[in-house]
mmCIF file of C-alpha atoms in Angstrom:
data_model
loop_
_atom_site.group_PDB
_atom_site.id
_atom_site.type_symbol
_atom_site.label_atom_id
_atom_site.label_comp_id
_atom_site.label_asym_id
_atom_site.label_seq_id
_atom_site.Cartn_x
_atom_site.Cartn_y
_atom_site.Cartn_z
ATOM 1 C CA UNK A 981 -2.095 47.341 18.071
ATOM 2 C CA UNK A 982 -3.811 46.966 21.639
ATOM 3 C CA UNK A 983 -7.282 48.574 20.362
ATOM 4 C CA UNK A 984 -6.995 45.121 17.452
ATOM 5 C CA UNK A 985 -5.891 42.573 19.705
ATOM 6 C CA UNK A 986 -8.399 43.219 21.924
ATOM 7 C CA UNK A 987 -11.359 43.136 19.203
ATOM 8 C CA UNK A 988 -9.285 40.006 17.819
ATOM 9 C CA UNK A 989 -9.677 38.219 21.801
ATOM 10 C CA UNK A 990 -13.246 38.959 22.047
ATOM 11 C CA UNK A 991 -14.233 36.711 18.507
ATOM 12 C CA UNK A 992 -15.966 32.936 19.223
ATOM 13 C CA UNK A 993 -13.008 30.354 19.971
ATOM 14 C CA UNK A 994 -10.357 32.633 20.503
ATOM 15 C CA UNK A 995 -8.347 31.494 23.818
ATOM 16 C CA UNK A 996 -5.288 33.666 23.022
ATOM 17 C CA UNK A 997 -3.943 36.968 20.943
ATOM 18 C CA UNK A 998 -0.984 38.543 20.517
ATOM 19 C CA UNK A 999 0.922 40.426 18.117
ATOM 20 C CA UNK A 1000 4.962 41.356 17.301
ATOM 21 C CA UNK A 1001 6.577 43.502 14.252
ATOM 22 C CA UNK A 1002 6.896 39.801 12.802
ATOM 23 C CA UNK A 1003 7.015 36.535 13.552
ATOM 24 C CA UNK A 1004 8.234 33.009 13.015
ATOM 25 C CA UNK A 1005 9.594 31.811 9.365
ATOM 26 C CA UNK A 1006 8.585 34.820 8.024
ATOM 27 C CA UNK A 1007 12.200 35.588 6.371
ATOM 28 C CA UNK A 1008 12.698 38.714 8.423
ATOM 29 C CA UNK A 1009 15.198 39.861 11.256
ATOM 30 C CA UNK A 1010 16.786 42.155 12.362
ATOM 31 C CA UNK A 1011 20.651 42.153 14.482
ATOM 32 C CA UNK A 1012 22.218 44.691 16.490
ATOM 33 C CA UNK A 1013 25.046 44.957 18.445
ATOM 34 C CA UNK A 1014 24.561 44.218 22.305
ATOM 35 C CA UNK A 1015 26.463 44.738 25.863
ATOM 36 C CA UNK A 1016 25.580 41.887 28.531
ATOM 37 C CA UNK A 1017 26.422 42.476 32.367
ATOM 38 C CA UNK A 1018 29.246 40.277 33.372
ATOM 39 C CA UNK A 1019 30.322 39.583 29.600
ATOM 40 C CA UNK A 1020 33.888 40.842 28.878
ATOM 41 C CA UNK A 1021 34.035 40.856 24.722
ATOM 42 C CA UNK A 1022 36.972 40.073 22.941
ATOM 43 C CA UNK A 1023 38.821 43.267 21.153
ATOM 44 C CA UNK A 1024 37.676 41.822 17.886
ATOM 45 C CA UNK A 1025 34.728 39.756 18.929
ATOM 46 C CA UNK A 1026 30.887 40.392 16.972
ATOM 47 C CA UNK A 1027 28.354 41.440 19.821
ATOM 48 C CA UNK A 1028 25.646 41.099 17.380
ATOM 49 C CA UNK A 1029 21.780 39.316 18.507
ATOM 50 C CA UNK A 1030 18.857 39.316 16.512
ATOM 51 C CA UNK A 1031 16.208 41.273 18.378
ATOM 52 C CA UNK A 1032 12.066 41.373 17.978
ATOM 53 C CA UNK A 1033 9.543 43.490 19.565
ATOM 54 C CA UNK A 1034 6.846 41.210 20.487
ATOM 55 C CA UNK A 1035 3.269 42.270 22.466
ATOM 56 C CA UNK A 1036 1.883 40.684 25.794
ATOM 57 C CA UNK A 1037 1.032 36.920 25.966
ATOM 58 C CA UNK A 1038 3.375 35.906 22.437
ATOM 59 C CA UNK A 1039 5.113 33.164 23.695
ATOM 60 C CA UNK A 1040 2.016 31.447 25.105
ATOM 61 C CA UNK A 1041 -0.281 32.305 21.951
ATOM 62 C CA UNK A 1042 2.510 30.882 19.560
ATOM 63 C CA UNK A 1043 3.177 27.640 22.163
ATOM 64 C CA UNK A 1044 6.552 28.254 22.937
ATOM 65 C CA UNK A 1045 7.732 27.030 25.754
ATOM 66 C CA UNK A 1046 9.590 29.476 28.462
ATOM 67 C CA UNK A 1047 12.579 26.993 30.195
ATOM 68 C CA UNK A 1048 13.143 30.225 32.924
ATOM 69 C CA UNK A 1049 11.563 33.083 34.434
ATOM 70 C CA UNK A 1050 8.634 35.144 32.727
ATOM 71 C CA UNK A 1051 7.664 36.168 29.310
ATOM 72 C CA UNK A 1052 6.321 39.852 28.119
ATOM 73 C CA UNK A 1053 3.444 41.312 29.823
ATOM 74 C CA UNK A 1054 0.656 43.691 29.837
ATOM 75 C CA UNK A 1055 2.462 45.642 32.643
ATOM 76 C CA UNK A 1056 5.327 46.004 30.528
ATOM 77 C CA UNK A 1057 4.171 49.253 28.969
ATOM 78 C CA UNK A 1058 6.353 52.322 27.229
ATOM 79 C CA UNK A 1059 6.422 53.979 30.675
ATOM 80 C CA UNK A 1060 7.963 50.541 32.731
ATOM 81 C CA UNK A 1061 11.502 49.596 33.064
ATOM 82 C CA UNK A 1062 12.655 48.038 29.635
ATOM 83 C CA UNK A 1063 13.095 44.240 30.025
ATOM 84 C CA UNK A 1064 13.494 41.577 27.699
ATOM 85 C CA UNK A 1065 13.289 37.611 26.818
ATOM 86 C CA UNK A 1066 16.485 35.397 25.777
ATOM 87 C CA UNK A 1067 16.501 32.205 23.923
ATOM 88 C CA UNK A 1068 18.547 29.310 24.698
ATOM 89 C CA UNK A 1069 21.019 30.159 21.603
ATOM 90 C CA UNK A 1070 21.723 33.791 23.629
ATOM 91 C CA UNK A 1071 22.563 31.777 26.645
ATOM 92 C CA UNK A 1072 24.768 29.159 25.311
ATOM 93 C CA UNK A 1073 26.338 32.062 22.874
ATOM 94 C CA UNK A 1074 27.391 34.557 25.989
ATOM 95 C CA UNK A 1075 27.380 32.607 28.922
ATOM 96 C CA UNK A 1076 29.507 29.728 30.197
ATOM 97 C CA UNK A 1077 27.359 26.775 31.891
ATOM 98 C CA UNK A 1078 25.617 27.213 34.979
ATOM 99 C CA UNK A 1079 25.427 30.364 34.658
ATOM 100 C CA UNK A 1080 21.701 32.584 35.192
ATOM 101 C CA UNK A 1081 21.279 35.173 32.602
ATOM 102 C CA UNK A 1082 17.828 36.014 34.903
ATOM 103 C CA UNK A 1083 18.187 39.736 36.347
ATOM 104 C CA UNK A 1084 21.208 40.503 33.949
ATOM 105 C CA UNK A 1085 20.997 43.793 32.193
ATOM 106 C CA UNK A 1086 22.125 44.610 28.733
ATOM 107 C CA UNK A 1087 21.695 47.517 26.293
ATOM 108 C CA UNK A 1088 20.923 47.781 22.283
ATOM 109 C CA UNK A 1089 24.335 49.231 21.227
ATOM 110 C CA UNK A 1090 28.132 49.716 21.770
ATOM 111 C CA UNK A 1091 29.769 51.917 22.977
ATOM 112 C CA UNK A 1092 28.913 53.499 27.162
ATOM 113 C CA UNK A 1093 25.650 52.949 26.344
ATOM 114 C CA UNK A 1094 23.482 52.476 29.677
ATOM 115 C CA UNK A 1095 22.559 48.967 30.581
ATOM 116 C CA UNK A 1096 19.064 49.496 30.997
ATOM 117 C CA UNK A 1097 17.302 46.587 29.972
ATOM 118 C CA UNK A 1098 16.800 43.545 32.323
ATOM 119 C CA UNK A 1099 16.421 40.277 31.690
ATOM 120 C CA UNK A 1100 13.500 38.442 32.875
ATOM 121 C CA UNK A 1101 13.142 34.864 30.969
ATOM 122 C CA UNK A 1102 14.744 32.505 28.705
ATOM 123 C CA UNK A 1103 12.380 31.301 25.969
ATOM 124 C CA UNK A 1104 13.171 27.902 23.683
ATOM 125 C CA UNK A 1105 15.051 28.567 20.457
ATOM 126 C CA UNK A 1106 12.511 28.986 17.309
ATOM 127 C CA UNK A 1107 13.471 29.473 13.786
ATOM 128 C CA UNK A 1108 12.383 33.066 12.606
ATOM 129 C CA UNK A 1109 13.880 33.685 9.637
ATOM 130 C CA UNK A 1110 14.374 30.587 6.919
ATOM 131 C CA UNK A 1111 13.976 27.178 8.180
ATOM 132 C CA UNK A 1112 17.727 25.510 7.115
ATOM 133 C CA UNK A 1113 19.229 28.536 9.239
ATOM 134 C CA UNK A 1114 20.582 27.587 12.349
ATOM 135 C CA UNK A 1115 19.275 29.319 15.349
ATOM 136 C CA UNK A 1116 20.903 32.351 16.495
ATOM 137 C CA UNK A 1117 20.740 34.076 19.616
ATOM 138 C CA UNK A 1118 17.683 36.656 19.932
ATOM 139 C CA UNK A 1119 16.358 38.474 22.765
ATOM 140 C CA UNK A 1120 12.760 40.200 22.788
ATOM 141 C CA UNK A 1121 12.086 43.124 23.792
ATOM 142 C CA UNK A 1122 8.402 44.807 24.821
ATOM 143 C CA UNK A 1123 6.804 46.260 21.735
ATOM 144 C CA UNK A 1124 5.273 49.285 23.367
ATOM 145 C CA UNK A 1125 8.969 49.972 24.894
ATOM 146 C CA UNK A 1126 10.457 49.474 21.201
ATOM 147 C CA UNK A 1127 8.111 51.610 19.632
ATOM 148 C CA UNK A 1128 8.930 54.133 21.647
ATOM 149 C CA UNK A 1129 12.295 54.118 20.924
ATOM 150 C CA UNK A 1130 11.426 53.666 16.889
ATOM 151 C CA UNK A 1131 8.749 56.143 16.875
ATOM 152 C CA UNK A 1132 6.711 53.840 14.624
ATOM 153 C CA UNK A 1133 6.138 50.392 13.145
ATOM 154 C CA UNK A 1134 7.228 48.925 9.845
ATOM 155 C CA UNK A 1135 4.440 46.035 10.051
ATOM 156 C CA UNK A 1136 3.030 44.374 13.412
ATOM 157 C CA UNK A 1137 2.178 40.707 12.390
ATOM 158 C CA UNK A 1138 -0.980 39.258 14.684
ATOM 159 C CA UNK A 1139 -0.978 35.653 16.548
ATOM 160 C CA UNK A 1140 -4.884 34.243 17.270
ATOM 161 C CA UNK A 1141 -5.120 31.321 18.592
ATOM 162 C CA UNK A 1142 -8.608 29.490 18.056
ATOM 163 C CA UNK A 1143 -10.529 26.546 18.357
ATOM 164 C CA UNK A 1144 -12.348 27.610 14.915
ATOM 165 C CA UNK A 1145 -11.119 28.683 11.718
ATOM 166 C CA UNK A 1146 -11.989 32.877 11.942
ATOM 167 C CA UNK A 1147 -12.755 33.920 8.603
ATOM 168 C CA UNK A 1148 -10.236 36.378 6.606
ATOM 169 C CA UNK A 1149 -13.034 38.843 5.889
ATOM 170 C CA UNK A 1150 -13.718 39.345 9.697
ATOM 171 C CA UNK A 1151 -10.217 40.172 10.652
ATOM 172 C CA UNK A 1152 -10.092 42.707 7.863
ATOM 173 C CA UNK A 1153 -13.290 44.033 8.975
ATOM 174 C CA UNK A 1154 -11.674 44.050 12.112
ATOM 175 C CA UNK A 1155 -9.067 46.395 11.173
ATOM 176 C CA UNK A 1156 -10.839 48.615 8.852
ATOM 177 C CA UNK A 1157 -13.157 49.836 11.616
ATOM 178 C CA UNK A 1158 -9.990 51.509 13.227
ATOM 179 C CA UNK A 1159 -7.903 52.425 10.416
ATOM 180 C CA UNK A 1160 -9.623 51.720 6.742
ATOM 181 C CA UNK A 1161 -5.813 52.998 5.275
ATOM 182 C CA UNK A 1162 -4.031 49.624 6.970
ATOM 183 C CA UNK A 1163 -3.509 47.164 4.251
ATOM 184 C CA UNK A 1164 -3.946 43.615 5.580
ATOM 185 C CA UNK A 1165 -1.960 40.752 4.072
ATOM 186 C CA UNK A 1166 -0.143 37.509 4.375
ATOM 187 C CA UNK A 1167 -3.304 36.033 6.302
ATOM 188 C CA UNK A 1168 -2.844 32.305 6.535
ATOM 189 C CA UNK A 1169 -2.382 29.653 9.653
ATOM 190 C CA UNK A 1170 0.846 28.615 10.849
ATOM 191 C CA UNK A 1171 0.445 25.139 9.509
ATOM 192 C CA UNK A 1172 0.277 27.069 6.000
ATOM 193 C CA UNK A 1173 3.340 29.284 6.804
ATOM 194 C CA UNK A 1174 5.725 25.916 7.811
ATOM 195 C CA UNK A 1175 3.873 24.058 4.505
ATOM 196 C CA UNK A 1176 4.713 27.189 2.598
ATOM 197 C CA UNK A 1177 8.484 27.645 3.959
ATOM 198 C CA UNK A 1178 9.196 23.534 2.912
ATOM 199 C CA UNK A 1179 7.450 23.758 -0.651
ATOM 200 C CA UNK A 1180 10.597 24.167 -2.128
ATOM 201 C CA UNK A 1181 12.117 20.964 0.022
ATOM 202 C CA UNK A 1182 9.385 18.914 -0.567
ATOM 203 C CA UNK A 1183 8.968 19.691 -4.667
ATOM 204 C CA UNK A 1184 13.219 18.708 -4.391
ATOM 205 C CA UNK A 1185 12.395 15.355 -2.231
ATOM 206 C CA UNK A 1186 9.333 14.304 -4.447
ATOM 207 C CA UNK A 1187 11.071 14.642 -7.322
ATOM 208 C CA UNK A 1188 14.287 12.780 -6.170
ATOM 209 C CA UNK A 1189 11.659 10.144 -4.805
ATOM 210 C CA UNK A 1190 10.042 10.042 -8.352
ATOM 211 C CA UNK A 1191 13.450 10.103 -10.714
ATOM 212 C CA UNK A 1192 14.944 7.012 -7.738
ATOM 213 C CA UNK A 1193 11.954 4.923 -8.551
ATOM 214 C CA UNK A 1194 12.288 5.253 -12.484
ATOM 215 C CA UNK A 1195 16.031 4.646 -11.375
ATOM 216 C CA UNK A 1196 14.761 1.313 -9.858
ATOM 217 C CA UNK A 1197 12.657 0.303 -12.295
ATOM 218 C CA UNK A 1198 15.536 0.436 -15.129
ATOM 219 C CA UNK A 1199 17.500 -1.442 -13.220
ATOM 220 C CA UNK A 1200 15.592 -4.208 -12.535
ATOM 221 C CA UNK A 1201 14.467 -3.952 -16.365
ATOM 222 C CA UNK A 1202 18.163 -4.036 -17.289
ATOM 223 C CA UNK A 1203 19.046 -6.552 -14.621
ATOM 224 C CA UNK A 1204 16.299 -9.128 -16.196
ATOM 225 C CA UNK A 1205 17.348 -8.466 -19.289
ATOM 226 C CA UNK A 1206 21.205 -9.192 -18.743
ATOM 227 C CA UNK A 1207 20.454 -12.039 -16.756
ATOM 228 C CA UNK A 1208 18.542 -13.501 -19.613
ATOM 229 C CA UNK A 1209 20.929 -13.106 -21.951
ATOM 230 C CA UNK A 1210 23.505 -14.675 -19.676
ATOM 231 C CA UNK A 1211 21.689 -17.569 -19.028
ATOM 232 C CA UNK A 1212 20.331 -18.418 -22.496
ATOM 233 C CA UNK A 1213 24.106 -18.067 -23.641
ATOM 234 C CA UNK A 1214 24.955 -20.566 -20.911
ATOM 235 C CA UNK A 1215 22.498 -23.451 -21.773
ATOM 236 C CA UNK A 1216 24.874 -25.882 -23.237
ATOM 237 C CA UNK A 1217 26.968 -25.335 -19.921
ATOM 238 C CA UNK A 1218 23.797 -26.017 -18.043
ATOM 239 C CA UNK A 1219 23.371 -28.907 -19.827
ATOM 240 C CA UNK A 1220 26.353 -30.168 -19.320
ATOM 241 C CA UNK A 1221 26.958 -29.286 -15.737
ATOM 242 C CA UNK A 1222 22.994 -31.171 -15.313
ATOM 243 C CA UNK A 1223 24.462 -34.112 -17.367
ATOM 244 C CA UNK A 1224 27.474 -34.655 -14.902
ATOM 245 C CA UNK A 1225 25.130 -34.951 -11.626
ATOM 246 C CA UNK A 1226 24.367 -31.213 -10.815
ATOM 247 C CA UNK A 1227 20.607 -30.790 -9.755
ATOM 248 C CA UNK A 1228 18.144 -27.882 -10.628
ATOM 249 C CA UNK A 1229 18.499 -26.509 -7.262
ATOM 250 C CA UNK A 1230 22.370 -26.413 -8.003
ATOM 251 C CA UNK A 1231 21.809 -24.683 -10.871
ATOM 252 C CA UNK A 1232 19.375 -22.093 -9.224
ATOM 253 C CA UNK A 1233 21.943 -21.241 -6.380
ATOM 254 C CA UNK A 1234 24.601 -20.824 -9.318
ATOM 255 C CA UNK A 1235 22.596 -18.533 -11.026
ATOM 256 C CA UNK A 1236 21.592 -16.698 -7.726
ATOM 257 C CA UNK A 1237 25.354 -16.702 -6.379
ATOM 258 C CA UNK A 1238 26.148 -14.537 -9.377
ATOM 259 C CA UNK A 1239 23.660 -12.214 -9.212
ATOM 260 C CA UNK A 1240 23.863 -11.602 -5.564
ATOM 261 C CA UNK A 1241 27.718 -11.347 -6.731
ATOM 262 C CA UNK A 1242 26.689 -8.517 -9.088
ATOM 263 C CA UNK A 1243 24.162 -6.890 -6.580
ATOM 264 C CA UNK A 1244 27.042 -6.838 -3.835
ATOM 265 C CA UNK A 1245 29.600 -4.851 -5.768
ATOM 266 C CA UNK A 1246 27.136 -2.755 -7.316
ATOM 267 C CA UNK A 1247 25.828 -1.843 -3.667
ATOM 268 C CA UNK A 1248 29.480 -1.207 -2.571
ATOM 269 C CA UNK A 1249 30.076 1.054 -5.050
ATOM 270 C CA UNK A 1250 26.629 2.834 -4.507
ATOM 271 C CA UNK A 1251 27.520 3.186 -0.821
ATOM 272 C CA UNK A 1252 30.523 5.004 -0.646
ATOM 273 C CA UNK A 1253 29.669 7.017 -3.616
ATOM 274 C CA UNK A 1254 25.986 7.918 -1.768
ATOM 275 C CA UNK A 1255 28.382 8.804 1.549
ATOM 276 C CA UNK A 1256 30.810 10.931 -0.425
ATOM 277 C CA UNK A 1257 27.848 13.137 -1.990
ATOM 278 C CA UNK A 1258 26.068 12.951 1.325
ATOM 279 C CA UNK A 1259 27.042 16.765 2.763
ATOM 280 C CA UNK A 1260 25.692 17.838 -0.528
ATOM 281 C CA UNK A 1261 22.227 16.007 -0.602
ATOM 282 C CA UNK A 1262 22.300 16.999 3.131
ATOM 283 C CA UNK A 1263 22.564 20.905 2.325
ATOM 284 C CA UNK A 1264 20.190 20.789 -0.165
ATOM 285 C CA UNK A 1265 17.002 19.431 1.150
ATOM 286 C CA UNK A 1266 16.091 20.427 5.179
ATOM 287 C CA UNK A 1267 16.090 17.535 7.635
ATOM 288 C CA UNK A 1268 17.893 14.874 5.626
ATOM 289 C CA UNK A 1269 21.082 14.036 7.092
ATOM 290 C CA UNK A 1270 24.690 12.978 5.821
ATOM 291 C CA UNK A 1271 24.565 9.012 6.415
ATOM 292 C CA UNK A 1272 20.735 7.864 7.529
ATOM 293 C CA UNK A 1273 21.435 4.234 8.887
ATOM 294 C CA UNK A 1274 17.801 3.843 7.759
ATOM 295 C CA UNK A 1275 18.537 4.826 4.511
ATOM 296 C CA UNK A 1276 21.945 3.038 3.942
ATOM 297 C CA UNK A 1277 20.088 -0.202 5.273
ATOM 298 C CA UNK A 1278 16.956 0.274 3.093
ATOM 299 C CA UNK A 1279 18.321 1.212 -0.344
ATOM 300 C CA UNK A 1280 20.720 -2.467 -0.784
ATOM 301 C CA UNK A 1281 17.877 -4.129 0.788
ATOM 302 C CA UNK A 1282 15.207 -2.893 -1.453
ATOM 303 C CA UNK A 1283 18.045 -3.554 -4.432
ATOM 304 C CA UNK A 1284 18.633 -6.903 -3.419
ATOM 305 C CA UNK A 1285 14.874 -7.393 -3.362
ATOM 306 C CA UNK A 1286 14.475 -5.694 -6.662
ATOM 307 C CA UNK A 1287 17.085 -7.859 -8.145
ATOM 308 C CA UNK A 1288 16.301 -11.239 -7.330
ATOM 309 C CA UNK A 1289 12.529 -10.608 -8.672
ATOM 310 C CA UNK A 1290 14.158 -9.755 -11.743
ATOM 311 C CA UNK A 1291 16.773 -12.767 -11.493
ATOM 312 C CA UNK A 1292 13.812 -15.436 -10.929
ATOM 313 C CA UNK A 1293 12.442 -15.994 -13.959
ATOM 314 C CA UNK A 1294 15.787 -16.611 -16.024
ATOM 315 C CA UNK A 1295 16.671 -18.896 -12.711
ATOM 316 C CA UNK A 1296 13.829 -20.977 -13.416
ATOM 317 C CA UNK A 1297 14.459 -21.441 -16.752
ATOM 318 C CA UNK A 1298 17.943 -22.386 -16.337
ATOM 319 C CA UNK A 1299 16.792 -25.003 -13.986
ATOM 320 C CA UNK A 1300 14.187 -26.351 -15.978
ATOM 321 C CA UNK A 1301 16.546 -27.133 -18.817
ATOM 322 C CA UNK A 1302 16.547 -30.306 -20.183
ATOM 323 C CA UNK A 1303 20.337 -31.812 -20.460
ATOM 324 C CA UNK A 1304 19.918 -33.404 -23.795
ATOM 325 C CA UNK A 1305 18.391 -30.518 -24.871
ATOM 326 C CA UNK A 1306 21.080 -28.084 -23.580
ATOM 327 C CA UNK A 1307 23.823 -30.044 -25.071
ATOM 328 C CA UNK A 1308 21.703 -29.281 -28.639
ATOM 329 C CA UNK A 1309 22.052 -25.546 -28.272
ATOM 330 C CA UNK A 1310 24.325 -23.702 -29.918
#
């Protein structure tokens, strides 16, 4: 792993390597069951973490942010004490506030097992296995420490961070000068990875987005078309009311009363049906949430809009009725 990160650090543009057994939203982790200094478990309490082996440098090669003490190191080889990184989920989950987890030791394990790995940062919570999981708390551990303990490596996933795109046939090339038996995969950027862990949200949202706007068109279709009808079968009462002293613009706001009428209880309805599914929607598509005040404002807005371009036309023509006319119609 060393002898390709350090070919993979000395290509044009690249300002940072590193490497771990794998890596964010890539569907993978593994748990265990821990012991933390100063932690007293319950008698039937889980003591399970997710854990990753990750090389020198990952946190600053994948951007994320340390909030306390250091990250892995080069110094942290097989033959150093064992250490290891917390995120913010592993604090909150074991310790009470205020607490330091820095310079705590804890051990892979139940049991008496020794307490020989220390604690040396806290790293910001990242998603590593699917993206609508909450986070849960992981600690890292030194890859060269790990594999000693696991004798070898099921995969070892490489970070480059570069200025320039670096071509997939040089980072296979890369890798088949050390070891032409390594199969290389999965090569993409992590803009593809997050693109590629959403498809399935987005393909959802587009084609709610695309089966709401037929939605909208039919109504306002239907809404024109009942409003027509309405006010063609009202004439003679147009007539009449228009005969007795009512002006056009009386007429319009009559017309418009109803329909906003109409609009209103339909919108009700809507509402408290759209909160009632809400946890549902919410589950199914990642980042929408229960009641969006955005949403909830914007959809009776946009209906209301919808619905008095479709209520203009037979407006106008109810005004523009002629009373002797009107009192003609049958």
């Amino acid at each position: 792993a060393h002898a390709v990160e350090q070919r993979l650090a000395g290509l044009p543009g690249v300002s940072a390597v590193s490497f771990a057994e794998w890596g964010p939203l890539q569907n993978a982790t593994a748990s265990t069951n821990i012991q933390l200094e100063g932690y007293q478990a319950g008698e039937e309490e889980r003591m399970d973490a997710n854990v990753m082996s990750v090389g020198p440098g990952y946190f600053a090669t994948l951007g994320t942010p340390l909030t306390g003490g250091r990250g892995i190191e080069a110094q942290d080889t097989a033959a150093a004490p064992r250490v290891a990184v917390v995120n913010q989920a592993f604090v909150k989950r074991f310790l009470k506030p205020g607490e330091s987890v820095l310079g705590r030791h804890m051990s892979i394990g139940g049991g008496k097992t020794p307490l020989d790995i220390e604690i040396i940062g806290v790293a910001a919570d990242t998603k590593h296995g699917s993206i609508r999981e909450a986070v849960s708390p992981t600690f890292f551990v030194a890859y060269e420490q790990q594999m000693k303990t696991a004798k070898k490596a099921r995969r070892t996933t490489f970070y480059v961070r570069s200025a320039t795109p670096v071509p997939a046939a040089t980072l296979r090339g890369i890798v088949a000068q050390l070891d032409g038996q390594l199969p290389v995969f999965d090569m993409r950027t992590m803009e593809e990875t997050v693109n590629l862990a959403l498809r399935t949200d987005r393909l959802i949202s587009g084609l709610s987005a695309a089966f709401g706007g037929l939605a909208l068109l039919i109504t306002a279709i239907g809404l024109y078309g009942v409003l027509s009808y309405l006010t063609q079968r009202r004439t003679t009462e147009f007539g009449i009311r228009m005969a007795l002293g009512s002006s056009r613009g009386g007429i319009l706001r009559l017309v418009f009363r109803e329909v906003l009428l109409l609009v209103g209880s339909g919108t009700a309805v809507g509402l408290l049906a759209s909160l009632a599914a809400g946890h549902v929607i919410a589950s199914q598509l990642f980042g929408v949430c229960q009641a969006d005040p955005l949403v909830l404002v914007g959809a009776p807005a946009l209906l209301a809009a919808v619905a008095a371009a479709a209520a203009s036309l037979p407006s106008w023509r109810a005004a523009a009725v002629q009373p002797l006319e009107a009192l003609r119609h049958e």
